[in-house]
PDB file of C-alpha atoms in Angstrom:
ATOM      1  CA  UNK A 865     -32.713 -18.486 -10.744  1.00 41.00           C
ATOM      2  CA  UNK A 866     -32.097 -18.197  -7.667  1.00 53.00           C
ATOM      3  CA  UNK A 867     -35.403 -17.554  -4.842  1.00 53.00           C
ATOM      4  CA  UNK A 868     -33.292 -14.960  -2.435  1.00 52.00           C
ATOM      5  CA  UNK A 869     -32.814 -13.139  -6.097  1.00 51.00           C
ATOM      6  CA  UNK A 870     -36.438 -13.400  -6.090  1.00 53.00           C
ATOM      7  CA  UNK A 871     -37.144 -11.173  -3.297  1.00 53.00           C
ATOM      8  CA  UNK A 872     -38.741 -15.104  -2.690  1.00 71.00           C
ATOM      9  CA  UNK A 873     -36.195 -15.644   0.389  1.00 83.00           C
ATOM     10  CA  UNK A 874     -35.456 -12.662   2.970  1.00 89.00           C
ATOM     11  CA  UNK A 875     -32.014 -13.047   5.241  1.00 89.00           C
ATOM     12  CA  UNK A 876     -33.419 -13.958   8.057  1.00 92.00           C
ATOM     13  CA  UNK A 877     -34.914 -17.814   6.678  1.00 92.00           C
ATOM     14  CA  UNK A 878     -31.664 -17.738   4.088  1.00 93.00           C
ATOM     15  CA  UNK A 879     -30.510 -17.866   7.902  1.00 95.00           C
ATOM     16  CA  UNK A 880     -32.671 -19.772   8.969  1.00 95.00           C
ATOM     17  CA  UNK A 881     -32.053 -22.310   6.454  1.00 95.00           C
ATOM     18  CA  UNK A 882     -28.666 -22.165   7.084  1.00 96.00           C
ATOM     19  CA  UNK A 883     -28.756 -23.481  10.576  1.00 97.00           C
ATOM     20  CA  UNK A 884     -31.620 -25.538   9.757  1.00 97.00           C
ATOM     21  CA  UNK A 885     -28.990 -27.392   6.564  1.00 97.00           C
ATOM     22  CA  UNK A 886     -25.710 -27.036   9.164  1.00 98.00           C
ATOM     23  CA  UNK A 887     -27.124 -28.989  11.885  1.00 98.00           C
ATOM     24  CA  UNK A 888     -28.994 -31.239   9.471  1.00 98.00           C
ATOM     25  CA  UNK A 889     -25.116 -32.584   8.244  1.00 98.00           C
ATOM     26  CA  UNK A 890     -23.453 -32.677  11.162  1.00 98.00           C
ATOM     27  CA  UNK A 891     -25.929 -35.168  12.837  1.00 98.00           C
ATOM     28  CA  UNK A 892     -26.305 -36.761   9.067  1.00 98.00           C
ATOM     29  CA  UNK A 893     -21.738 -37.087   8.444  1.00 98.00           C
ATOM     30  CA  UNK A 894     -21.314 -37.883  12.217  1.00 98.00           C
ATOM     31  CA  UNK A 895     -23.597 -40.984  12.306  1.00 98.00           C
ATOM     32  CA  UNK A 896     -23.563 -42.563   9.188  1.00 98.00           C
ATOM     33  CA  UNK A 897     -20.211 -40.113   7.788  1.00 97.00           C
ATOM     34  CA  UNK A 898     -19.924 -41.250   4.265  1.00 98.00           C
ATOM     35  CA  UNK A 899     -23.073 -42.692   3.614  1.00 98.00           C
ATOM     36  CA  UNK A 900     -24.558 -39.306   3.006  1.00 98.00           C
ATOM     37  CA  UNK A 901     -21.851 -37.499   0.992  1.00 98.00           C
ATOM     38  CA  UNK A 902     -24.397 -37.310  -1.690  1.00 98.00           C
ATOM     39  CA  UNK A 903     -27.475 -35.870   0.834  1.00 98.00           C
ATOM     40  CA  UNK A 904     -24.753 -32.996   2.331  1.00 98.00           C
ATOM     41  CA  UNK A 905     -23.406 -32.380  -1.373  1.00 98.00           C
ATOM     42  CA  UNK A 906     -27.231 -31.668  -2.494  1.00 98.00           C
ATOM     43  CA  UNK A 907     -27.649 -29.887   0.498  1.00 98.00           C
ATOM     44  CA  UNK A 908     -24.213 -27.306  -0.503  1.00 97.00           C
ATOM     45  CA  UNK A 909     -25.411 -27.698  -3.573  1.00 97.00           C
ATOM     46  CA  UNK A 910     -29.510 -25.992  -3.206  1.00 95.00           C
ATOM     47  CA  UNK A 911     -27.384 -22.911  -0.570  1.00 95.00           C
ATOM     48  CA  UNK A 912     -26.053 -22.169  -4.577  1.00 95.00           C
ATOM     49  CA  UNK A 913     -29.293 -22.180  -5.480  1.00 93.00           C
ATOM     50  CA  UNK A 914     -31.581 -20.066  -2.843  1.00 91.00           C
ATOM     51  CA  UNK A 915     -28.371 -18.069  -2.469  1.00 91.00           C
ATOM     52  CA  UNK A 916     -27.814 -14.233  -4.329  1.00 89.00           C
ATOM     53  CA  UNK A 917     -24.150 -14.036  -3.141  1.00 92.00           C
ATOM     54  CA  UNK A 918     -23.031 -17.818  -4.673  1.00 93.00           C
ATOM     55  CA  UNK A 919     -19.373 -16.665  -6.006  1.00 94.00           C
ATOM     56  CA  UNK A 920     -19.064 -14.259  -2.597  1.00 94.00           C
ATOM     57  CA  UNK A 921     -20.173 -17.629  -0.772  1.00 96.00           C
ATOM     58  CA  UNK A 922     -18.206 -19.773  -2.638  1.00 96.00           C
ATOM     59  CA  UNK A 923     -14.629 -17.986  -3.218  1.00 96.00           C
ATOM     60  CA  UNK A 924     -15.292 -18.009   0.977  1.00 96.00           C
ATOM     61  CA  UNK A 925     -15.731 -21.383   0.908  1.00 97.00           C
ATOM     62  CA  UNK A 926     -12.687 -22.380  -0.886  1.00 97.00           C
ATOM     63  CA  UNK A 927     -10.189 -20.624   2.215  1.00 97.00           C
ATOM     64  CA  UNK A 928     -12.270 -22.121   4.797  1.00 98.00           C
ATOM     65  CA  UNK A 929     -12.486 -25.336   3.261  1.00 98.00           C
ATOM     66  CA  UNK A 930      -8.779 -24.699   2.464  1.00 98.00           C
ATOM     67  CA  UNK A 931      -7.495 -24.134   5.644  1.00 97.00           C
ATOM     68  CA  UNK A 932      -9.731 -26.981   7.788  1.00 97.00           C
ATOM     69  CA  UNK A 933      -8.398 -29.964   5.567  1.00 97.00           C
ATOM     70  CA  UNK A 934      -4.639 -28.831   5.893  1.00 97.00           C
ATOM     71  CA  UNK A 935      -5.613 -28.666   9.774  1.00 97.00           C
ATOM     72  CA  UNK A 936      -7.496 -32.185   9.673  1.00 97.00           C
ATOM     73  CA  UNK A 937      -4.910 -33.381   7.485  1.00 97.00           C
ATOM     74  CA  UNK A 938      -1.274 -31.902   9.421  1.00 97.00           C
ATOM     75  CA  UNK A 939      -4.208 -33.247  12.786  1.00 97.00           C
ATOM     76  CA  UNK A 940      -4.385 -36.554  11.348  1.00 97.00           C
ATOM     77  CA  UNK A 941      -0.863 -37.019  10.262  1.00 97.00           C
ATOM     78  CA  UNK A 942       0.433 -36.078  13.521  1.00 96.00           C
ATOM     79  CA  UNK A 943      -1.454 -39.299  15.088  1.00 95.00           C
ATOM     80  CA  UNK A 944      -3.979 -36.582  17.511  1.00 96.00           C
ATOM     81  CA  UNK A 945      -7.064 -38.058  14.452  1.00 97.00           C
ATOM     82  CA  UNK A 946      -7.426 -41.838  12.974  1.00 97.00           C
ATOM     83  CA  UNK A 947     -10.332 -42.605  10.913  1.00 97.00           C
ATOM     84  CA  UNK A 948     -11.071 -45.439   9.954  1.00 93.00           C
ATOM     85  CA  UNK A 949     -11.934 -44.308   5.730  1.00 94.00           C
ATOM     86  CA  UNK A 950     -11.056 -41.724   3.841  1.00 96.00           C
ATOM     87  CA  UNK A 951     -12.910 -39.327   5.985  1.00 97.00           C
ATOM     88  CA  UNK A 952     -14.857 -37.308   2.878  1.00 97.00           C
ATOM     89  CA  UNK A 953     -17.510 -36.465   4.557  1.00 98.00           C
ATOM     90  CA  UNK A 954     -15.235 -34.326   6.839  1.00 97.00           C
ATOM     91  CA  UNK A 955     -14.196 -32.339   4.010  1.00 97.00           C
ATOM     92  CA  UNK A 956     -17.756 -31.401   3.190  1.00 98.00           C
ATOM     93  CA  UNK A 957     -18.397 -30.970   6.429  1.00 98.00           C
ATOM     94  CA  UNK A 958     -16.022 -28.403   6.455  1.00 98.00           C
ATOM     95  CA  UNK A 959     -18.214 -26.255   2.977  1.00 98.00           C
ATOM     96  CA  UNK A 960     -21.093 -26.374   5.327  1.00 98.00           C
ATOM     97  CA  UNK A 961     -19.413 -24.925   7.671  1.00 98.00           C
ATOM     98  CA  UNK A 962     -18.249 -22.750   5.646  1.00 98.00           C
ATOM     99  CA  UNK A 963     -20.624 -21.567   4.276  1.00 97.00           C
ATOM    100  CA  UNK A 964     -22.480 -21.260   7.573  1.00 98.00           C
ATOM    101  CA  UNK A 965     -19.710 -18.588   8.867  1.00 98.00           C
ATOM    102  CA  UNK A 966     -21.728 -15.618   6.104  1.00 96.00           C
ATOM    103  CA  UNK A 967     -24.813 -16.708   7.702  1.00 96.00           C
ATOM    104  CA  UNK A 968     -26.358 -18.028  10.737  1.00 97.00           C
ATOM    105  CA  UNK A 969     -23.078 -17.359  12.235  1.00 97.00           C
ATOM    106  CA  UNK A 970     -22.800 -14.511  10.305  1.00 96.00           C
ATOM    107  CA  UNK A 971     -23.217 -12.355  13.634  1.00 96.00           C
ATOM    108  CA  UNK A 972     -19.944 -13.554  15.672  1.00 97.00           C
ATOM    109  CA  UNK A 973     -18.425 -10.310  12.775  1.00 95.00           C
ATOM    110  CA  UNK A 974     -19.830  -7.871  14.542  1.00 96.00           C
ATOM    111  CA  UNK A 975     -17.849  -9.357  18.006  1.00 97.00           C
ATOM    112  CA  UNK A 976     -14.608  -8.553  19.509  1.00 98.00           C
ATOM    113  CA  UNK A 977     -11.717 -11.020  18.081  1.00 97.00           C
ATOM    114  CA  UNK A 978     -11.254 -12.519  21.805  1.00 98.00           C
ATOM    115  CA  UNK A 979     -15.381 -12.850  22.224  1.00 98.00           C
ATOM    116  CA  UNK A 980     -14.951 -15.154  18.791  1.00 98.00           C
ATOM    117  CA  UNK A 981     -11.167 -16.949  20.256  1.00 98.00           C
ATOM    118  CA  UNK A 982     -13.093 -18.100  23.262  1.00 98.00           C
ATOM    119  CA  UNK A 983     -15.641 -19.569  21.196  1.00 98.00           C
ATOM    120  CA  UNK A 984     -14.326 -21.337  18.826  1.00 98.00           C
ATOM    121  CA  UNK A 985     -12.151 -22.780  21.235  1.00 98.00           C
ATOM    122  CA  UNK A 986     -14.181 -23.909  23.736  1.00 98.00           C
ATOM    123  CA  UNK A 987     -16.444 -24.944  20.398  1.00 98.00           C
ATOM    124  CA  UNK A 988     -14.977 -26.204  18.101  1.00 97.00           C
ATOM    125  CA  UNK A 989     -13.330 -28.345  20.056  1.00 97.00           C
ATOM    126  CA  UNK A 990     -16.730 -30.139  21.425  1.00 98.00           C
ATOM    127  CA  UNK A 991     -17.732 -30.472  17.999  1.00 97.00           C
ATOM    128  CA  UNK A 992     -14.777 -32.680  17.611  1.00 97.00           C
ATOM    129  CA  UNK A 993     -15.068 -34.290  21.301  1.00 98.00           C
ATOM    130  CA  UNK A 994     -19.144 -35.116  20.300  1.00 98.00           C
ATOM    131  CA  UNK A 995     -17.366 -36.301  16.657  1.00 97.00           C
ATOM    132  CA  UNK A 996     -15.069 -38.566  19.184  1.00 97.00           C
ATOM    133  CA  UNK A 997     -17.688 -39.742  22.274  1.00 97.00           C
ATOM    134  CA  UNK A 998     -20.091 -40.663  18.239  1.00 97.00           C
ATOM    135  CA  UNK A 999     -17.409 -42.262  16.618  1.00 96.00           C
ATOM    136  CA  UNK A1000     -16.773 -40.011  14.288  1.00 97.00           C
ATOM    137  CA  UNK A1001     -13.209 -39.354  14.979  1.00 97.00           C
ATOM    138  CA  UNK A1002     -10.788 -41.505  17.310  1.00 98.00           C
ATOM    139  CA  UNK A1003      -8.532 -39.425  19.992  1.00 98.00           C
ATOM    140  CA  UNK A1004      -5.904 -41.464  20.595  1.00 97.00           C
ATOM    141  CA  UNK A1005      -3.903 -38.993  22.209  1.00 96.00           C
ATOM    142  CA  UNK A1006      -5.278 -38.574  26.340  1.00 96.00           C
ATOM    143  CA  UNK A1007      -8.383 -36.487  26.977  1.00 96.00           C
ATOM    144  CA  UNK A1008      -6.624 -33.365  27.559  1.00 97.00           C
ATOM    145  CA  UNK A1009      -4.289 -33.682  25.451  1.00 97.00           C
ATOM    146  CA  UNK A1010      -6.459 -33.694  22.702  1.00 97.00           C
ATOM    147  CA  UNK A1011      -8.664 -30.216  24.350  1.00 98.00           C
ATOM    148  CA  UNK A1012      -6.160 -28.643  24.983  1.00 98.00           C
ATOM    149  CA  UNK A1013      -4.144 -28.944  21.084  1.00 98.00           C
ATOM    150  CA  UNK A1014      -8.439 -28.450  20.089  1.00 98.00           C
ATOM    151  CA  UNK A1015      -8.786 -25.817  21.593  1.00 98.00           C
ATOM    152  CA  UNK A1016      -5.723 -24.162  21.221  1.00 98.00           C
ATOM    153  CA  UNK A1017      -6.650 -24.461  17.197  1.00 98.00           C
ATOM    154  CA  UNK A1018     -10.058 -23.636  17.526  1.00 98.00           C
ATOM    155  CA  UNK A1019      -8.768 -20.436  19.421  1.00 98.00           C
ATOM    156  CA  UNK A1020      -6.976 -19.063  16.572  1.00 98.00           C
ATOM    157  CA  UNK A1021      -7.997 -20.711  13.377  1.00 98.00           C
ATOM    158  CA  UNK A1022     -12.038 -19.122  14.431  1.00 98.00           C
ATOM    159  CA  UNK A1023     -11.585 -15.824  14.776  1.00 98.00           C
ATOM    160  CA  UNK A1024      -8.979 -16.247  11.335  1.00 97.00           C
ATOM    161  CA  UNK A1025     -12.661 -18.556   9.682  1.00 98.00           C
ATOM    162  CA  UNK A1026     -14.682 -15.446  10.299  1.00 97.00           C
ATOM    163  CA  UNK A1027     -12.021 -13.084   8.953  1.00 96.00           C
ATOM    164  CA  UNK A1028     -11.910 -14.777   5.404  1.00 95.00           C
ATOM    165  CA  UNK A1029     -16.006 -15.476   5.524  1.00 94.00           C
ATOM    166  CA  UNK A1030     -16.735 -10.958   5.787  1.00 88.00           C
ATOM    167  CA  UNK A1031     -14.672 -10.739   2.535  1.00 75.00           C
ATOM    168  CA  UNK A1032     -16.328  -9.752  -0.415  1.00 66.00           C
TER     169      UNK A1032
END
């Protein structure tokens, strides 16, 4: 039984739970990478257990994750990213990010596209730079090159991810 459909969790509670889960998964993934796959997977399953929109969440997640994994694969192939091991954790992190677009980041759906583009450019870039600082990814290009490329990608992709997440 889904807790949300039983009226036990409000939208605010779901959004707060999503925010806490996403932050926990981000930090655990960045710090411990593939060794937290079970925890990250379990937290993803928890979301689907408490959501009353599991089908819509899953469809949105698949679309966002497909785009995100392809982008990260291209960045790895072009040597903007280097990983010491296959980053399975990154795929799960994309899953949690995709879900957060519909919950804790749902407020962005009401913002103008140019604001979302700026938010995506800044915070998407910062997220990867922080991951590099903690050793989850190596950015072998110059700092400025990495920043410009990541900003540009997230400037374009974040509004697209928001549009995907609005679809029911």
